[in-house]
Coordinates of C-alpha atoms and ligand atoms in Angstrom, one line a residue:
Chain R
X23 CA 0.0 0.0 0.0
X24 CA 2.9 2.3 0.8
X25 CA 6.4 1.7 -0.2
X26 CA 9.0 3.8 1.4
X27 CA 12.5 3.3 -0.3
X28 CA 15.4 5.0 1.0
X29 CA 14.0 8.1 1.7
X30 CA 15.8 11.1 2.7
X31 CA 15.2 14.7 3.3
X32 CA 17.3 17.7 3.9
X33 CA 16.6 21.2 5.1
X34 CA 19.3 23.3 3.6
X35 CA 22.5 21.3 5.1
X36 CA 20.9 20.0 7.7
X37 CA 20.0 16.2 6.8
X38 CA 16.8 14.9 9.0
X39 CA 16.2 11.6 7.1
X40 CA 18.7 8.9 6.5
X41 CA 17.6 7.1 4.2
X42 CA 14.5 5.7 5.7
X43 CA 13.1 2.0 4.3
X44 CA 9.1 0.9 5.0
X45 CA 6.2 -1.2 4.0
X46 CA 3.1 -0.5 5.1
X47 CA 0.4 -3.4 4.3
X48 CA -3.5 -2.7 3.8
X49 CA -5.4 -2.4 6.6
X50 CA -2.5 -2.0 8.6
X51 CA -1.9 0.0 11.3
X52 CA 1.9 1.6 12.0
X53 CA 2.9 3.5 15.2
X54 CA 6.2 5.6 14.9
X55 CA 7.7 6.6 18.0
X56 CA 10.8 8.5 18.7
X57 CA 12.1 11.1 20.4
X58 CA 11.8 15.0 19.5
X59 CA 13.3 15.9 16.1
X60 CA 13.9 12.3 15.3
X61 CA 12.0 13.1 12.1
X62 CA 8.7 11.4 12.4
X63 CA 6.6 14.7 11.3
X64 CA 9.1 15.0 8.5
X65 CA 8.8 11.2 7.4
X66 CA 5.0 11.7 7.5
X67 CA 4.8 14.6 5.6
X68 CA 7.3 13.2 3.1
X69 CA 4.5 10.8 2.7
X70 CA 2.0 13.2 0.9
X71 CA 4.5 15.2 -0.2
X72 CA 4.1 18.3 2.1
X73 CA 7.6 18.2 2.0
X74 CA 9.8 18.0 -1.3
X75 CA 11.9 14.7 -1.1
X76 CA 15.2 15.0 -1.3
X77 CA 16.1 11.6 -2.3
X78 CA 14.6 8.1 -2.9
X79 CA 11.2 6.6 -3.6
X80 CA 7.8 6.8 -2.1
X81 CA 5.2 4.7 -3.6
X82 CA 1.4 4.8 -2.8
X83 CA -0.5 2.0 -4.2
X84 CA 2.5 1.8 -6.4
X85 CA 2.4 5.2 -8.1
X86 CA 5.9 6.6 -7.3
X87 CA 4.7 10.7 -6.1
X88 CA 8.5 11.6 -6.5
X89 CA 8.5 11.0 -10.3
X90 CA 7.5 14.4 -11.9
X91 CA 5.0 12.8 -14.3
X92 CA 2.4 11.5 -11.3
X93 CA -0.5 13.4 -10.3
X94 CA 0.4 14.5 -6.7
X95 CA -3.3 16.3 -6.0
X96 CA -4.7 12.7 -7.2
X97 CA -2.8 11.0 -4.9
X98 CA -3.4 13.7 -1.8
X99 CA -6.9 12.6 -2.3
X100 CA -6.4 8.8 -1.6
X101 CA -4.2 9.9 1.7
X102 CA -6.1 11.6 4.6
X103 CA -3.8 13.4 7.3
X104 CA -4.8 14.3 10.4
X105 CA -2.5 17.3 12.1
X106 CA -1.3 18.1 15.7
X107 CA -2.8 21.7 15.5
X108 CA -6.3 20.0 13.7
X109 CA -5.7 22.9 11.0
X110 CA -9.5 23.5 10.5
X111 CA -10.9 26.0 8.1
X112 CA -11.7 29.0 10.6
X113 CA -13.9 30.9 8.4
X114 CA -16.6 27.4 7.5
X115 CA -18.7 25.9 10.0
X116 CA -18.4 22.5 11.1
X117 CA -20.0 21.2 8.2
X118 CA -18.3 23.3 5.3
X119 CA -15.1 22.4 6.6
X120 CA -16.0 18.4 5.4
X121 CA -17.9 19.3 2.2
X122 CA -15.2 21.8 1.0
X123 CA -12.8 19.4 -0.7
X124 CA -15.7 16.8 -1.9
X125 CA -16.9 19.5 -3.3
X126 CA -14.3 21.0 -4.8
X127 CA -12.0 18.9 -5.4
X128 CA -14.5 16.1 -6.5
X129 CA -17.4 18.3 -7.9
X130 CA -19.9 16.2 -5.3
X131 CA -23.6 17.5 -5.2
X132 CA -24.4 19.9 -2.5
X133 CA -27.0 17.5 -1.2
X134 CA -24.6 14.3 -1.5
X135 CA -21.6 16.3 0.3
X136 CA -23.8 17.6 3.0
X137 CA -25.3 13.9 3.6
X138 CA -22.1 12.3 4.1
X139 CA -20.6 15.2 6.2
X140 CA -23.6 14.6 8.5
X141 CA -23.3 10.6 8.4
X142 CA -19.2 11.4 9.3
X143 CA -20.1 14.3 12.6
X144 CA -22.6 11.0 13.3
X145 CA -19.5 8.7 13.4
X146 CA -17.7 11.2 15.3
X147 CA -20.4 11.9 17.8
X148 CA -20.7 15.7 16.4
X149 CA -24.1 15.8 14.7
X150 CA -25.0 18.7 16.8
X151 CA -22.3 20.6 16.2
X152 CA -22.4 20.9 12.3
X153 CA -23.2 24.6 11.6
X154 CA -20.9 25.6 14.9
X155 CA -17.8 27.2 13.9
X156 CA -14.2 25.8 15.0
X157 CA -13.5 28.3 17.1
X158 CA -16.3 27.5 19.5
X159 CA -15.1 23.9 20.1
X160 CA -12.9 22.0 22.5
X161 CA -9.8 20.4 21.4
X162 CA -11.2 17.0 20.9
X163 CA -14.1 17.9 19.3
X164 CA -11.8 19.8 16.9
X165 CA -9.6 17.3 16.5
X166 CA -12.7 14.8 15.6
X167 CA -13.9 17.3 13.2
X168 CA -10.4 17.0 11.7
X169 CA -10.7 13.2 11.3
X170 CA -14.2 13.5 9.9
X171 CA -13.1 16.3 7.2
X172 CA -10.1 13.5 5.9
X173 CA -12.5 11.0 5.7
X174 CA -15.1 13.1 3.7
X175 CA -12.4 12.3 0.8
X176 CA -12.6 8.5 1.1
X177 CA -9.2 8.2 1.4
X178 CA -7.2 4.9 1.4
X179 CA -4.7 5.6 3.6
X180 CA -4.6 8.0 7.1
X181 CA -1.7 9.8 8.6
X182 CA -2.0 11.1 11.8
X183 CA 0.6 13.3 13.0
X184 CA 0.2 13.6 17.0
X185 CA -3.3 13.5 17.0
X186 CA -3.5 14.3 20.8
X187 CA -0.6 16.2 21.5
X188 CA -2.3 19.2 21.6
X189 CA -5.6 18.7 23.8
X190 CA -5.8 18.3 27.2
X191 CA -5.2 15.0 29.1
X192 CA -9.0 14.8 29.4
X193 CA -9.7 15.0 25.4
X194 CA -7.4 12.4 24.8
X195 CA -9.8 9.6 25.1
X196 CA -12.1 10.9 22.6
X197 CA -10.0 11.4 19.9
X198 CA -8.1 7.6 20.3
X199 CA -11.6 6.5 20.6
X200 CA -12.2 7.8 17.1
X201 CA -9.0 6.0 15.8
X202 CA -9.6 2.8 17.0
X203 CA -13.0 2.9 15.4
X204 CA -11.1 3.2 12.1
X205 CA -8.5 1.0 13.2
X206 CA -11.5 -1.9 13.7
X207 CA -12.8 -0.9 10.3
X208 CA -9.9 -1.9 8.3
X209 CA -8.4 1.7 7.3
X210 CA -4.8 1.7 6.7
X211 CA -2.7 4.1 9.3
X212 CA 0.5 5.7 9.6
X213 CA 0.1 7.2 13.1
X214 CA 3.0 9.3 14.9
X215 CA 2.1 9.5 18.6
X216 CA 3.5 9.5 22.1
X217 CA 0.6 7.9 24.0
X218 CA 2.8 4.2 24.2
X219 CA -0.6 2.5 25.5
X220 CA -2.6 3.4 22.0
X221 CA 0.4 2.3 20.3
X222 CA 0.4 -1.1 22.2
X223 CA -3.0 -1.7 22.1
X224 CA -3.8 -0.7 18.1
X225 CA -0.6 -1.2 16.3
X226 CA -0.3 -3.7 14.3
X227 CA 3.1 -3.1 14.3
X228 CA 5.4 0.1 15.8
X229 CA 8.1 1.9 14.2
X230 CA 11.4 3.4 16.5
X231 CA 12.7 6.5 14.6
X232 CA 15.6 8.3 16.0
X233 CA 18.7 10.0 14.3
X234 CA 16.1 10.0 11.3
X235 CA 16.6 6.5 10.6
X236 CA 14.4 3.8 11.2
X237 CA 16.3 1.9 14.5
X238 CA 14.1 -0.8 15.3
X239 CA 10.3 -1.9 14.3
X240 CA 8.4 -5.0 15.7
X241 CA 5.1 -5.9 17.0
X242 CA 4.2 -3.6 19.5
X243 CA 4.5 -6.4 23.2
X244 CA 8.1 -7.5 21.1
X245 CA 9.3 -3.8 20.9
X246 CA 8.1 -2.7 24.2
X247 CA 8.4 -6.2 26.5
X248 CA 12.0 -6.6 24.6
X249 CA 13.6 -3.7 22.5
X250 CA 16.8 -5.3 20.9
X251 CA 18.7 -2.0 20.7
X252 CA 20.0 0.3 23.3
X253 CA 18.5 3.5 21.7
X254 CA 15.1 2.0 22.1
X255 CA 15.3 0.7 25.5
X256 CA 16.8 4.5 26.4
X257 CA 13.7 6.0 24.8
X258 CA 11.5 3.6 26.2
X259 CA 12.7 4.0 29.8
X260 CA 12.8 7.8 29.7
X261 CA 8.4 7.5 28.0
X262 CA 6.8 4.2 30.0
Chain I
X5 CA -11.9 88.7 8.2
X6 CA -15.0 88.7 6.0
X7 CA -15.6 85.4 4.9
X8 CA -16.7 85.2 1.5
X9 CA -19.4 82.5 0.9
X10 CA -21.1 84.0 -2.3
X11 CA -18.0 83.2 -4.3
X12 CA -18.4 79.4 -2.7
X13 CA -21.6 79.6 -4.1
X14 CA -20.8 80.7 -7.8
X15 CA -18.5 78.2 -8.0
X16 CA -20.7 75.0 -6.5
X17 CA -22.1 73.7 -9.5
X18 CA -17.9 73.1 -10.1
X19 CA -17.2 72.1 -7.1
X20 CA -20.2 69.5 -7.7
X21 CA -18.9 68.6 -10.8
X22 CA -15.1 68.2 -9.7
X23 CA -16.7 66.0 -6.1
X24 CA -18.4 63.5 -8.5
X25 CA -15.0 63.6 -10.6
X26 CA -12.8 62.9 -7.4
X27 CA -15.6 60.3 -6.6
X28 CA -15.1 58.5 -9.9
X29 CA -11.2 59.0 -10.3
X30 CA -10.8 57.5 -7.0
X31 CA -13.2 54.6 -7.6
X32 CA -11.5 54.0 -10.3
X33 CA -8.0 54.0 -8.8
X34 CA -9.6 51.8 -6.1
X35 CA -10.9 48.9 -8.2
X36 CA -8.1 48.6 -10.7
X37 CA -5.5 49.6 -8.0
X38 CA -6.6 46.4 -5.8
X39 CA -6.9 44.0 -8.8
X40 CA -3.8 44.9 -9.5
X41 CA -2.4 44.7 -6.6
X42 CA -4.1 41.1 -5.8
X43 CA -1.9 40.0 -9.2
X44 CA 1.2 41.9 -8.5
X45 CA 1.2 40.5 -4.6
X46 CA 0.8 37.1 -5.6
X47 CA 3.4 37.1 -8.5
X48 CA 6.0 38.4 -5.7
X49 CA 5.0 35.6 -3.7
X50 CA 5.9 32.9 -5.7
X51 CA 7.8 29.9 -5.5
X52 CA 10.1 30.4 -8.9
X53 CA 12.0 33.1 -7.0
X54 CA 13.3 34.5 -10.6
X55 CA 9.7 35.4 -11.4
X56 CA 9.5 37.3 -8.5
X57 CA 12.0 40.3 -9.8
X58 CA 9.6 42.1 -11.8
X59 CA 7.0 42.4 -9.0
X60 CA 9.9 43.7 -6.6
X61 CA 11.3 45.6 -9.1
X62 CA 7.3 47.0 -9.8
X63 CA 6.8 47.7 -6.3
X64 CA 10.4 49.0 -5.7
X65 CA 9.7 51.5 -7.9
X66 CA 5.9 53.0 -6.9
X67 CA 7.0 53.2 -3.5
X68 CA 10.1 55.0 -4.0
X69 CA 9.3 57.7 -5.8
X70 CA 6.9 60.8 -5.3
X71 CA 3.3 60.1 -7.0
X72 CA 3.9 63.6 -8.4
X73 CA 6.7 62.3 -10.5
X74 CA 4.5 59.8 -11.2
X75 CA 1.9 61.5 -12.7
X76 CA 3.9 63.7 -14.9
X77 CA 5.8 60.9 -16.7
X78 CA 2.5 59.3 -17.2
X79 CA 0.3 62.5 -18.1
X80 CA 3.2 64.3 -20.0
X81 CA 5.1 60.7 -21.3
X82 CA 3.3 57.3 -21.1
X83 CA 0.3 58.5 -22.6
X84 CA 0.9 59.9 -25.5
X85 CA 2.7 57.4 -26.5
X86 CA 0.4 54.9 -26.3
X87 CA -2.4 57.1 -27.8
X88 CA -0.7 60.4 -29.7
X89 CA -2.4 63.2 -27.2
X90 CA -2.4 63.8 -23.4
X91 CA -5.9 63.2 -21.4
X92 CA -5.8 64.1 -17.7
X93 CA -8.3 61.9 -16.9
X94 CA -7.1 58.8 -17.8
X95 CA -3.4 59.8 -16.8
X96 CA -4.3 60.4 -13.6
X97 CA -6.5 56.9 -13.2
X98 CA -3.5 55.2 -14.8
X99 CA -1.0 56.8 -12.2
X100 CA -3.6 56.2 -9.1
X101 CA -4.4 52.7 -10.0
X102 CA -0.4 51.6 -10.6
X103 CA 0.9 53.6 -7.8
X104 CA -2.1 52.5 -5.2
X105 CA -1.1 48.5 -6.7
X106 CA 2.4 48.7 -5.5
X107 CA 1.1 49.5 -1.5
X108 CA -2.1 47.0 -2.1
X109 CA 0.4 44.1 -3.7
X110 CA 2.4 44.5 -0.5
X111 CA -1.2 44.8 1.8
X112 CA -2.0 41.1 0.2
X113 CA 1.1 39.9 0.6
X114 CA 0.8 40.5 4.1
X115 CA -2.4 39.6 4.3
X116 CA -1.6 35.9 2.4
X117 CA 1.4 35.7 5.0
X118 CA -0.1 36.3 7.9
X119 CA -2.3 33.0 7.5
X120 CA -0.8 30.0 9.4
X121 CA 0.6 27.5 6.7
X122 CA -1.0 24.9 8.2
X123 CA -4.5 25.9 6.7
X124 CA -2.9 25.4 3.3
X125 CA -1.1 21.9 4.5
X126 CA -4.8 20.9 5.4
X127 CA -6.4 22.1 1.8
X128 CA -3.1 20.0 -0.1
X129 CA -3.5 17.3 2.2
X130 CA -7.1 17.3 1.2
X131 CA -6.3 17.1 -2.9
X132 CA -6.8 20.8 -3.9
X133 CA -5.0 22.2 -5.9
X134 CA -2.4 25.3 -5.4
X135 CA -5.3 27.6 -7.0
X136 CA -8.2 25.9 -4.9
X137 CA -6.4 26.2 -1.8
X138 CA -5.7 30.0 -2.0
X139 CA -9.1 30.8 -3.3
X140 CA -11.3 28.9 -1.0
X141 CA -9.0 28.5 2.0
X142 CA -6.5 31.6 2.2
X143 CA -7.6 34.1 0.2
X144 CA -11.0 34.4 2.5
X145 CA -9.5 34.5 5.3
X146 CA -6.7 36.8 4.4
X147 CA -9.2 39.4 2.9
X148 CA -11.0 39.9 6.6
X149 CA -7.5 40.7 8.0
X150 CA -6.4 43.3 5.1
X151 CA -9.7 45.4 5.0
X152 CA -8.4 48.0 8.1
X153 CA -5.0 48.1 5.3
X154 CA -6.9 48.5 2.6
X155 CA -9.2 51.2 4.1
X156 CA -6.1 53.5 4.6
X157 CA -4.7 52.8 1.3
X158 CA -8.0 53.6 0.1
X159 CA -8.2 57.4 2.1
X160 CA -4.6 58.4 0.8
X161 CA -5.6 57.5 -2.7
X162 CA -8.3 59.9 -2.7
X163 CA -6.3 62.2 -1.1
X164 CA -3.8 62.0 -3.4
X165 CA -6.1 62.6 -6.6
X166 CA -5.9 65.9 -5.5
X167 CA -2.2 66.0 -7.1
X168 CA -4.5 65.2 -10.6
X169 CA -5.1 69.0 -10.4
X170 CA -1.3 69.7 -11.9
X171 CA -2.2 68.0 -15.1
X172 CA -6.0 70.0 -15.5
X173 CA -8.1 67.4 -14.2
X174 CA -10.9 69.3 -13.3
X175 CA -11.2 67.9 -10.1
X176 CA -11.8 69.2 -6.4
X177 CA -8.6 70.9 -6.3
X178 CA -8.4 72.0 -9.9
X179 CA -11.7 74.2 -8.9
X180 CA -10.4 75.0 -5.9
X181 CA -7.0 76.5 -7.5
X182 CA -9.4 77.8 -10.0
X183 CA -11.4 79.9 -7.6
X184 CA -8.3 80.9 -5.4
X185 CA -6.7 82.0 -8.7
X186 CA -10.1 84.2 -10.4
X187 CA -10.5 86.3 -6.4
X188 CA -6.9 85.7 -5.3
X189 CA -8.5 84.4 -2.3
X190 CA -7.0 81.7 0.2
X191 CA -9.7 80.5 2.9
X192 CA -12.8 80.0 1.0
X193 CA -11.1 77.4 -1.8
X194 CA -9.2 76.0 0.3
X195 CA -11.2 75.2 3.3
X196 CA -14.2 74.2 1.2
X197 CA -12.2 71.7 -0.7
X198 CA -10.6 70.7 2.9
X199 CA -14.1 70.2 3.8
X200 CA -15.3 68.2 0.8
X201 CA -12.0 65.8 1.4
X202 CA -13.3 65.2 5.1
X203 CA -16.7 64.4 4.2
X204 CA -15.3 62.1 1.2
X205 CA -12.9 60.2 3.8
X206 CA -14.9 60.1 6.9
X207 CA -17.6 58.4 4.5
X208 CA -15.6 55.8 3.5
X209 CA -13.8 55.6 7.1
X210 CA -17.5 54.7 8.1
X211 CA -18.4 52.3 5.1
X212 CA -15.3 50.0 5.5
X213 CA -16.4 50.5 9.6
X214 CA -19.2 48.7 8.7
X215 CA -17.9 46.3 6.6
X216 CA -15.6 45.1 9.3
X217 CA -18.0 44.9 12.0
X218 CA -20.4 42.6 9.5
X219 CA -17.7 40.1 8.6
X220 CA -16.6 39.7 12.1
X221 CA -20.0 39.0 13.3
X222 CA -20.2 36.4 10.7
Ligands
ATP311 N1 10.8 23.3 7.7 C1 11.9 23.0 8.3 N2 13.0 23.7 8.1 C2 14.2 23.3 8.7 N3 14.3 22.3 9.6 C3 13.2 21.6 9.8 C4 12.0 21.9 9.2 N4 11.1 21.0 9.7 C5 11.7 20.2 10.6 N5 13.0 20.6 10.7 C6 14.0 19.9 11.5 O1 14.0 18.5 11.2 C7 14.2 17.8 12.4 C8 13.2 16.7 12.5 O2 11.9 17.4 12.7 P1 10.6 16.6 12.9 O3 9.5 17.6 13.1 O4 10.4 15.7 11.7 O5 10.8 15.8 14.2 P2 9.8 15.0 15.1 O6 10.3 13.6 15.2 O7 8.4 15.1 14.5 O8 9.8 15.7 16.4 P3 8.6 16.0 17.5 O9 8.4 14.8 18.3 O10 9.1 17.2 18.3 O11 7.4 16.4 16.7 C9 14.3 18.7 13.5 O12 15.7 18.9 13.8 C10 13.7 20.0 13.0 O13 14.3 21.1 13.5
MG312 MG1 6.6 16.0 15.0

């Protein structure tokens, strides 16, 4: 589903990926953990191209997006991604924000946009907040929103970049909540996160990035009952 | 000091006449000026940094030197060149509308800056387009935050239409001159075209007042 092939990624002279090699099955769910500035935003973001690659290959659903000839906007639409900061359209209410790219982007009918946006709040447990506007909600209810918006695309894959990092311990729940739910339903994940219970409990398999290279990955009770390499057990020590 | 106002009155129908002419030179100025501007901004913003050069170099140069100048070289140059005679009117829309595009370029700019870059991470993320992303996502947004800008940019342009009266524009000031000029008088042209100014620029003050306080309730 994706194919990550020595990927790496400099900001001027300053090199944050290594040369980073992974698979990602469908229907999978990958947690990538590390510590700060180990590169996992940059990895993700590599992965729809919000930043430009430097080197190497990223495949989704094997169309390389770093050969000039593919269609990256075609692509962005298969690939939801969920932000730390939620990143939701201040100026549309709840409800514009998820029809605005179906719309748009897919020329859906007004009344077909509007039904699914409503079906998604349901999922989300935000009917009733559908002609709010952002500002007026909590974190998590942001942050579902968010989740809700990237799904209104019907994408194949979702990245989640510190879903929770933002919101107050309280809204944590919430939002995992949400994730699991898709997690249960098959969708394909990339997830960056430092809550290490979600990431034992819904990974199918966890990632250890640091030094922007990929230092270890197993099945989550493997990687956190037994980490092979002393950079992992430091990490783990310091966040468990 | 006797205060004149008969002679205000002989020349009113004039000052009418140059009001409505101020009105429409500076509407002008206005709407071309900010279309302009909204082209001239985004060219300097643009990734393919060689691109950019003519937009700085545009700018660099209708904020550095006096409109005055401006208006000359256009009124007394560009003009007829392009179409064999001088006009005053349309030199001094042509001068207004690229001088007031330089400050309004740099007013979007801004405006497009000062929008966190997440929101346009969230529309590529989403599968718009460069184009779909500004207009739908940034370009909204960035507007509410440049109308107090562009309200001031918009009170100094009609301000400064009253230069239009050194190339016979028969504007505000070009009656005013006339009038001070026919009874060698000072005050009464003066102060009634002073006057006429305020009321101009305390109406739009208001309008764009308005404005603001509607899309902010929004
Ligand atoms: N746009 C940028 N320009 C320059 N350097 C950047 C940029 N984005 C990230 N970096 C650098 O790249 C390195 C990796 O950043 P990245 O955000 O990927 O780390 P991270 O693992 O996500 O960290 P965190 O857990 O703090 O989010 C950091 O040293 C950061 O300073
Ligand atoms: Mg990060």
């Amino acid at each position: 589903m994706i194919k990550v092939a020595n990927l790496q990624k400099s900001f001027g002279s300053h090199k944050v990926l290594n040369g980073i090699n992974v698979e990602v099955q469908p229907q999978e769910v990958v947690v990538v953990i590390g510590p700060s500035g180990s590169g996992k935003s940059t990895f993700l973001r590599c992965i729809n191209l919000l930043e430009t690659i430097t080197d190497g290959h990223v495949l989704i659903e094997d169309i390389d997006i770093t050969d000039k000839g593919s269609d990256i906007n075609k692509v962005r639409e298969e690939v939801g991604m969920v932000f730390q900061h939620f990143n939701l359209f201040p100026h549309k209410t709840v409800l514009e924000n998820i029809m605005l790219a179906p719309r748009k982007v897919r020329g859906v009918p007004e009344q077909q946009a509007r039904a699914k946006g409503m079906e998604l709040l349901k999922k989300v447990g935000l009917e009733d907040k559908a002609e709010a506007y952002p500002d007026s909600l909590s974190g998590g209810q942001k942050q579902r929103v968010a989740i809700a918006r990237a799904l209104a695309m019907e994408p194949k894959i979702m990245l989640f970049d510190e879903p929770t990092s933002a919101l107050d311990p309280e809204m944590v729940g919430e939002v995992l909540e949400v994730i699991k739910q898709l997690a249960r339903e098959g969708m394909t994940m990339v997830v960056v996160t430092h809550e290490m219970g979600f990431a034992r409990e819904v990974g199918d398999r966890v990632i250890f990035m640091d030094g922007g290279l990929v230092v270890e990955e197993n099945k989550p009770d493997e990687i956190f009952e037994n980490p092979q390499h002393e950079r992992t057990k430091a990490f783990l020590s310091k966040v468990l | 000091m006797d205060f004149r106002f008969d002679i205000i009155i002989e020349y009113s129908p004039y000052l009418v006449k140059g009001t409505l002419l101020t009105i429409g030179l500076s509407l002008a100025g206005i709407l071309i000026g900010t279309i302009l501007g909204l082209f001239i901004g985004l060219g300097k913003i643009q990734r393919r940094k060689l691109l950019t050069w003519p937009f700085v170099w545009y700018i660099t140069f209708f904020r550095g030197t006096p409109l005055f100048v401006q208006i000359l070289l256009i009124h007394f140059g560009v003009i007829p060149m392009l179409i064999g005679e001088t006009n005053g009117i349309v030199a001094t829309i042509v001068a207004l509308s690229l001088n007031a595009a330089a400050y309004i370029a740099e007013i979007f700019r801004a405006g497009i800056q000062s929008i966190d870059r997440g929101q346009m991470e969230a529309a590529r993320s989403l599968g718009m387009t460069h184009v779909q992303a500004m207009r739908y996502v940034i370009l909204p947004q960035a507007f509410k935050r440049m109308i107090p800008p562009l309200g001031n940019e918009f009170i100094v342009l009609i301000k400064e239409s009253s230069l239009a009266a050194i190339v016979a524009t028969p504007e505000i000031m070009y009656w005013g001159r006339a009038m001070a000029g026919q009874y060698y008088r000072v005050w009464e042209p003066y102060l009634t075209a002073a006057v006429i100014y305020l009321i101009l620029t305390l109406s739009l003050s208001f309008l764009l007042n308005l404005l603001e306080r509607r899309l902010k309730t929004e």
